Amino acid sequence: MRVSWAAASHPGLRRSSNEDSYCARPDLGLFVVADGMGGHAAGEVASRLAVTAIEAFTAETAGVDRQRTWPFPYDPTLSLEANRLMSAFRLANRRIGDAIAGSQDLRGMATTSSAVLIGPRHSSLAHVGDSRIYRLRRAQLQQITQDHSWVEEQVRSGAMTASAARQHPWRNIVTRALAGGEDPDVDVAELTLEPGDRLILCSDGLHGVVPDPRIADLVGQTGPLQAVCDALVAEANAAGGPDNITALALQVDAD
Ligand code: CA
């Protein structure tokens, strides 16, 4: 399989800085989006630290097998790629904890993170917080991560509709994040990819503003992936651009 990618990140129309970060390392098969939180630009530090730590660990473990001394126990029920992502997220959390311990200004910072790691045999995803990964397959858009957010818990329990969740004053409350402290509970899953699939990794500045059917329309349009990402950002800004917006798109093709 051949994977191509594009990305767009924009501060939106109401915020002066962009606290989202992303990384694309097609040589490693790694793609990450992170959405930082915290005052005094600390959110930007948190998301950048997370992305950098995940990238560094994934690069370090490229081409090695499970015999390597892992900093965390190896889970034999998961693929090598899923184990690498799990460890990378936990290490990222520790880096954030170290940074907070070293600076008063960074206290309270945290970040979401959603990542895809495409390996030679398996592909995996990892996810903490309310950034999302969607897969578009044969014109059907499916959200393949579950938000760790208060409103999403309400939607899942049937107490709130998805459109009410987008308007709710507590829509930004995340129930899990990389925030230093204890090793985080990371959702990891194996990911099956087929030629023709598109994946979108995005922050809530996109999915919290643009409804899923509209995201499906824009991701399904023919044309270059960069145009897709730019259209997603433009759509979020047309809806007011209340938050930072990041969209990273992957296209899977047969070799
Ligand atoms: Ca956000």
mmCIF file of C-alpha atoms and ligand atoms in Angstrom:
data_model
loop_
_atom_site.group_PDB
_atom_site.id
_atom_site.type_symbol
_atom_site.label_atom_id
_atom_site.label_comp_id
_atom_site.label_asym_id
_atom_site.label_seq_id
_atom_site.Cartn_x
_atom_site.Cartn_y
_atom_site.Cartn_z
ATOM 1 C CA MET A 1 0.000 0.000 0.000
ATOM 2 C CA ARG A 2 1.068 3.514 -0.713
ATOM 3 C CA VAL A 3 0.035 6.343 1.606
ATOM 4 C CA SER A 4 -0.013 9.988 0.649
ATOM 5 C CA TRP A 5 -0.846 12.817 3.014
ATOM 6 C CA ALA A 6 -1.584 16.523 3.370
ATOM 7 C CA ALA A 7 -2.354 18.802 6.305
ATOM 8 C CA ALA A 8 -3.662 22.244 7.159
ATOM 9 C CA SER A 9 -3.573 23.984 10.537
ATOM 10 C CA HIS A 10 -5.041 27.402 11.245
ATOM 11 C CA PRO A 11 -5.579 29.440 14.438
ATOM 12 C CA GLY A 12 -9.229 30.083 13.523
ATOM 13 C CA LEU A 13 -10.847 33.503 13.723
ATOM 14 C CA ARG A 14 -11.099 34.129 17.468
ATOM 15 C CA ARG A 15 -7.775 32.948 18.904
ATOM 16 C CA SER A 16 -4.474 34.747 18.580
ATOM 17 C CA SER A 17 -2.311 31.620 18.724
ATOM 18 C CA ASN A 18 -2.498 28.076 17.438
ATOM 19 C CA GLU A 19 -2.109 25.499 20.215
ATOM 20 C CA ASP A 20 -2.638 22.540 17.868
ATOM 21 C CA SER A 21 0.400 20.623 16.635
ATOM 22 C CA TYR A 22 0.788 17.845 14.124
ATOM 23 C CA CYS A 23 3.466 15.661 12.660
ATOM 24 C CA ALA A 24 3.663 13.667 9.439
ATOM 25 C CA ARG A 25 6.496 11.182 9.042
ATOM 26 C CA PRO A 26 5.640 9.055 6.025
ATOM 27 C CA ASP A 27 9.082 7.428 6.319
ATOM 28 C CA LEU A 28 7.973 6.043 9.716
ATOM 29 C CA GLY A 29 4.312 5.607 8.762
ATOM 30 C CA LEU A 30 3.500 7.997 11.630
ATOM 31 C CA PHE A 31 0.849 10.729 11.617
ATOM 32 C CA VAL A 32 -0.170 12.649 14.758
ATOM 33 C CA VAL A 33 -2.515 15.507 15.686
ATOM 34 C CA ALA A 34 -2.446 17.084 19.172
ATOM 35 C CA ASP A 35 -4.587 19.872 20.639
ATOM 36 C CA GLY A 36 -2.983 21.623 23.613
ATOM 37 C CA MET A 37 -4.670 23.283 26.578
ATOM 38 C CA GLY A 38 -3.303 25.686 29.176
ATOM 39 C CA GLY A 39 -2.759 29.419 29.706
ATOM 40 C CA HIS A 40 0.199 31.598 28.617
ATOM 41 C CA ALA A 41 0.962 29.562 25.484
ATOM 42 C CA ALA A 42 1.415 26.430 27.631
ATOM 43 C CA GLY A 43 -1.060 24.561 25.429
ATOM 44 C CA GLU A 44 1.234 25.062 22.481
ATOM 45 C CA VAL A 45 4.141 23.699 24.542
ATOM 46 C CA ALA A 46 2.094 20.642 25.597
ATOM 47 C CA SER A 47 0.960 19.702 22.094
ATOM 48 C CA ARG A 48 4.432 20.269 20.617
ATOM 49 C CA LEU A 49 6.097 18.220 23.406
ATOM 50 C CA ALA A 50 3.666 15.349 22.868
ATOM 51 C CA VAL A 51 4.119 15.258 19.111
ATOM 52 C CA THR A 52 7.912 15.472 19.425
ATOM 53 C CA ALA A 53 8.073 12.703 22.056
ATOM 54 C CA ILE A 54 5.788 10.382 20.061
ATOM 55 C CA GLU A 55 7.815 11.008 16.916
ATOM 56 C CA ALA A 56 11.142 10.437 18.704
ATOM 57 C CA PHE A 57 10.092 7.124 20.255
ATOM 58 C CA THR A 58 8.585 5.879 17.009
ATOM 59 C CA ALA A 59 11.798 6.766 15.165
ATOM 60 C CA GLU A 60 13.921 5.051 17.837
ATOM 61 C CA THR A 61 11.917 1.837 17.597
ATOM 62 C CA ALA A 62 11.671 1.739 13.805
ATOM 63 C CA GLY A 63 13.035 -1.545 12.470
ATOM 64 C CA VAL A 64 13.464 -3.133 15.890
ATOM 65 C CA ASP A 65 11.516 -6.118 17.108
ATOM 66 C CA ARG A 66 9.992 -6.715 20.499
ATOM 67 C CA GLN A 67 13.284 -7.905 21.955
ATOM 68 C CA ARG A 68 14.164 -4.298 22.609
ATOM 69 C CA THR A 69 13.983 -3.276 26.263
ATOM 70 C CA TRP A 70 10.694 -1.472 26.369
ATOM 71 C CA PRO A 71 10.184 1.231 28.953
ATOM 72 C CA PHE A 72 6.737 -0.243 29.590
ATOM 73 C CA PRO A 73 5.532 -3.848 29.621
ATOM 74 C CA TYR A 74 4.980 -5.306 26.144
ATOM 75 C CA ASP A 75 1.369 -6.334 25.582
ATOM 76 C CA PRO A 76 1.452 -9.594 23.581
ATOM 77 C CA THR A 77 -2.215 -9.238 22.627
ATOM 78 C CA LEU A 78 -1.388 -6.138 20.563
ATOM 79 C CA SER A 79 0.675 -5.679 17.420
ATOM 80 C CA LEU A 80 4.192 -4.273 17.573
ATOM 81 C CA GLU A 81 2.853 -1.024 16.101
ATOM 82 C CA ALA A 82 0.172 -0.710 18.793
ATOM 83 C CA ASN A 83 2.770 -1.375 21.509
ATOM 84 C CA ARG A 84 5.051 1.270 20.035
ATOM 85 C CA LEU A 85 2.231 3.833 20.039
ATOM 86 C CA MET A 86 1.159 2.927 23.575
ATOM 87 C CA SER A 87 4.707 3.405 24.871
ATOM 88 C CA ALA A 88 5.153 6.588 22.827
ATOM 89 C CA PHE A 89 2.015 8.136 24.364
ATOM 90 C CA ARG A 90 3.063 7.190 27.889
ATOM 91 C CA LEU A 91 6.524 8.635 27.336
ATOM 92 C CA ALA A 92 4.952 11.811 25.948
ATOM 93 C CA ASN A 93 2.915 12.069 29.140
ATOM 94 C CA ARG A 94 6.104 11.765 31.211
ATOM 95 C CA ARG A 95 7.825 14.476 29.148
ATOM 96 C CA ILE A 96 4.894 16.767 29.865
ATOM 97 C CA GLY A 97 5.094 15.899 33.574
ATOM 98 C CA ASP A 98 8.833 16.702 33.578
ATOM 99 C CA ALA A 99 8.233 20.046 31.870
ATOM 100 C CA ILE A 100 5.504 20.972 34.363
ATOM 101 C CA ALA A 101 7.772 20.041 37.277
ATOM 102 C CA GLY A 102 10.444 22.350 35.857
ATOM 103 C CA SER A 103 8.321 25.450 35.249
ATOM 104 C CA GLN A 104 5.563 27.206 37.206
ATOM 105 C CA ASP A 105 4.278 28.734 33.956
ATOM 106 C CA LEU A 106 3.459 25.318 32.537
ATOM 107 C CA ARG A 107 1.348 24.079 35.456
ATOM 108 C CA GLY A 108 -1.999 22.753 34.295
ATOM 109 C CA MET A 109 -0.990 22.283 30.668
ATOM 110 C CA ALA A 110 -2.290 19.228 28.845
ATOM 111 C CA THR A 111 -2.895 17.956 25.359
ATOM 112 C CA THR A 112 -5.021 15.541 23.410
ATOM 113 C CA SER A 113 -3.308 13.276 20.924
ATOM 114 C CA SER A 114 -4.504 11.059 18.096
ATOM 115 C CA ALA A 115 -2.031 9.040 16.064
ATOM 116 C CA VAL A 116 -1.855 6.484 13.283
ATOM 117 C CA LEU A 117 1.146 4.204 12.770
ATOM 118 C CA ILE A 118 1.209 2.328 9.475
ATOM 119 C CA GLY A 119 3.561 -0.642 9.619
ATOM 120 C CA PRO A 120 4.556 -3.262 7.060
ATOM 121 C CA ARG A 121 2.156 -5.867 8.479
ATOM 122 C CA HIS A 122 -0.150 -4.004 10.845
ATOM 123 C CA SER A 123 -1.473 -0.510 11.223
ATOM 124 C CA SER A 124 -2.618 0.875 14.544
ATOM 125 C CA LEU A 125 -4.117 3.960 16.097
ATOM 126 C CA ALA A 126 -3.770 5.502 19.536
ATOM 127 C CA HIS A 127 -5.906 8.183 21.057
ATOM 128 C CA VAL A 128 -6.364 10.264 24.213
ATOM 129 C CA GLY A 129 -8.772 13.216 24.493
ATOM 130 C CA ASP A 130 -11.222 14.740 22.026
ATOM 131 C CA SER A 131 -9.279 14.972 18.784
ATOM 132 C CA ARG A 132 -10.701 12.471 16.303
ATOM 133 C CA ILE A 133 -9.781 10.032 13.573
ATOM 134 C CA TYR A 134 -12.302 9.396 10.815
ATOM 135 C CA ARG A 135 -12.128 6.860 8.013
ATOM 136 C CA LEU A 136 -13.890 7.455 4.707
ATOM 137 C CA ARG A 137 -14.472 4.170 2.892
ATOM 138 C CA ARG A 138 -16.712 3.880 -0.166
ATOM 139 C CA ALA A 139 -18.250 7.296 0.596
ATOM 140 C CA GLN A 140 -19.141 6.321 4.190
ATOM 141 C CA LEU A 141 -17.547 8.393 6.937
ATOM 142 C CA GLN A 142 -16.905 6.542 10.177
ATOM 143 C CA GLN A 143 -15.494 8.032 13.357
ATOM 144 C CA ILE A 144 -12.977 5.417 14.538
ATOM 145 C CA THR A 145 -12.021 7.032 17.847
ATOM 146 C CA GLN A 146 -14.320 7.777 20.769
ATOM 147 C CA ASP A 147 -13.936 11.224 22.321
ATOM 148 C CA HIS A 148 -12.834 11.285 25.924
ATOM 149 C CA SER A 149 -15.099 14.240 26.663
ATOM 150 C CA TRP A 150 -17.969 15.014 28.964
ATOM 151 C CA VAL A 151 -20.417 15.742 26.134
ATOM 152 C CA GLU A 152 -19.482 12.534 24.280
ATOM 153 C CA GLU A 153 -20.271 10.542 27.423
ATOM 154 C CA GLN A 154 -23.701 12.213 27.460
ATOM 155 C CA VAL A 155 -24.244 11.415 23.767
ATOM 156 C CA ARG A 156 -23.227 7.777 24.255
ATOM 157 C CA SER A 157 -25.576 7.349 27.199
ATOM 158 C CA GLY A 158 -28.414 8.802 25.120
ATOM 159 C CA ALA A 159 -28.781 11.906 27.310
ATOM 160 C CA MET A 160 -27.760 14.351 24.557
ATOM 161 C CA THR A 161 -27.834 14.544 20.758
ATOM 162 C CA ALA A 162 -24.667 15.099 18.716
ATOM 163 C CA SER A 163 -25.895 18.504 17.539
ATOM 164 C CA ALA A 164 -26.722 19.569 21.117
ATOM 165 C CA ALA A 165 -23.208 18.445 22.110
ATOM 166 C CA ARG A 166 -21.708 20.832 19.524
ATOM 167 C CA GLN A 167 -23.542 23.751 21.186
ATOM 168 C CA HIS A 168 -23.092 22.758 24.826
ATOM 169 C CA PRO A 169 -21.123 25.163 27.063
ATOM 170 C CA TRP A 170 -19.162 22.202 28.464
ATOM 171 C CA ARG A 171 -18.237 20.864 25.020
ATOM 172 C CA ASN A 172 -14.524 21.554 25.643
ATOM 173 C CA ILE A 173 -14.289 19.505 28.838
ATOM 174 C CA VAL A 174 -12.062 16.486 28.189
ATOM 175 C CA THR A 175 -12.121 13.540 30.557
ATOM 176 C CA ARG A 176 -8.701 12.194 29.520
ATOM 177 C CA ALA A 177 -5.581 14.000 28.313
ATOM 178 C CA LEU A 178 -1.798 13.829 28.379
ATOM 179 C CA ALA A 179 -1.237 16.056 31.399
ATOM 180 C CA GLY A 180 1.783 14.593 33.224
ATOM 181 C CA GLY A 181 0.993 12.565 36.322
ATOM 182 C CA GLU A 182 0.082 8.892 36.233
ATOM 183 C CA ASP A 183 0.520 6.833 33.084
ATOM 184 C CA PRO A 184 -2.521 7.684 30.986
ATOM 185 C CA ASP A 185 -5.185 5.258 29.877
ATOM 186 C CA VAL A 186 -4.530 5.207 26.099
ATOM 187 C CA ASP A 187 -7.060 3.811 23.627
ATOM 188 C CA VAL A 188 -5.170 1.714 21.091
ATOM 189 C CA ALA A 189 -6.695 -0.276 18.265
ATOM 190 C CA GLU A 190 -5.583 -2.191 15.240
ATOM 191 C CA LEU A 191 -6.569 -0.487 12.033
ATOM 192 C CA THR A 192 -7.442 -2.172 8.758
ATOM 193 C CA LEU A 193 -6.769 -0.119 5.662
ATOM 194 C CA GLU A 194 -7.883 -0.768 2.100
ATOM 195 C CA PRO A 195 -6.887 0.934 -1.126
ATOM 196 C CA GLY A 196 -9.237 3.866 -1.612
ATOM 197 C CA ASP A 197 -9.557 4.655 2.104
ATOM 198 C CA ARG A 198 -9.047 8.157 3.372
ATOM 199 C CA LEU A 199 -8.273 8.938 7.005
ATOM 200 C CA ILE A 200 -8.730 12.320 8.667
ATOM 201 C CA LEU A 201 -7.046 13.195 11.958
ATOM 202 C CA CYS A 202 -8.475 16.435 13.329
ATOM 203 C CA SER A 203 -8.833 18.663 16.360
ATOM 204 C CA ASP A 204 -12.205 19.725 17.797
ATOM 205 C CA GLY A 205 -11.860 23.090 16.054
ATOM 206 C CA LEU A 206 -13.008 21.100 12.999
ATOM 207 C CA HIS A 207 -15.331 18.358 14.232
ATOM 208 C CA GLY A 208 -16.864 20.517 16.959
ATOM 209 C CA VAL A 209 -17.934 23.076 14.366
ATOM 210 C CA VAL A 210 -18.526 21.226 11.092
ATOM 211 C CA PRO A 211 -21.141 18.428 11.216
ATOM 212 C CA ASP A 212 -20.046 14.938 10.151
ATOM 213 C CA PRO A 213 -22.123 14.803 6.917
ATOM 214 C CA ARG A 214 -20.397 17.972 5.715
ATOM 215 C CA ILE A 215 -16.973 16.557 6.670
ATOM 216 C CA ALA A 216 -17.893 13.447 4.641
ATOM 217 C CA ASP A 217 -18.773 15.609 1.592
ATOM 218 C CA LEU A 218 -15.514 17.536 1.730
ATOM 219 C CA VAL A 219 -13.293 14.509 2.389
ATOM 220 C CA GLY A 220 -15.019 12.592 -0.409
ATOM 221 C CA GLN A 221 -14.404 15.232 -3.052
ATOM 222 C CA THR A 222 -12.032 14.276 -5.814
ATOM 223 C CA GLY A 223 -8.857 16.244 -6.250
ATOM 224 C CA PRO A 224 -5.673 16.725 -4.311
ATOM 225 C CA LEU A 225 -5.580 15.979 -0.590
ATOM 226 C CA GLN A 226 -4.259 19.451 0.154
ATOM 227 C CA ALA A 227 -7.441 20.915 -1.323
ATOM 228 C CA VAL A 228 -9.446 18.658 1.019
ATOM 229 C CA CYS A 229 -7.566 19.909 4.094
ATOM 230 C CA ASP A 230 -7.844 23.533 2.998
ATOM 231 C CA ALA A 231 -11.583 23.107 2.377
ATOM 232 C CA LEU A 232 -12.094 21.602 5.847
ATOM 233 C CA VAL A 233 -10.298 24.552 7.484
ATOM 234 C CA ALA A 234 -12.242 27.050 5.344
ATOM 235 C CA GLU A 235 -15.536 25.390 6.332
ATOM 236 C CA ALA A 236 -14.713 25.643 10.058
ATOM 237 C CA ASN A 237 -13.776 29.302 9.619
ATOM 238 C CA ALA A 238 -16.952 29.955 7.633
ATOM 239 C CA ALA A 239 -18.818 28.617 10.683
ATOM 240 C CA GLY A 240 -17.098 31.220 12.875
ATOM 241 C CA GLY A 241 -13.701 29.620 13.440
ATOM 242 C CA PRO A 242 -14.071 29.657 17.247
ATOM 243 C CA ASP A 243 -11.066 27.426 17.894
ATOM 244 C CA ASN A 244 -7.766 26.325 16.360
ATOM 245 C CA ILE A 245 -8.355 23.976 13.421
ATOM 246 C CA THR A 246 -6.115 21.129 12.292
ATOM 247 C CA ALA A 247 -6.894 18.540 9.622
ATOM 248 C CA LEU A 248 -4.410 15.891 8.523
ATOM 249 C CA ALA A 249 -5.574 13.694 5.638
ATOM 250 C CA LEU A 250 -4.200 10.346 4.475
ATOM 251 C CA GLN A 251 -5.009 8.583 1.236
ATOM 252 C CA VAL A 252 -4.347 4.862 0.864
ATOM 253 C CA ASP A 253 -3.644 3.494 -2.623
ATOM 254 C CA ALA A 254 -2.573 0.148 -3.982
ATOM 255 C CA ASP A 255 1.133 0.022 -4.854
HETATM 256 CA CA CA B 1 -9.296 22.716 20.466
#
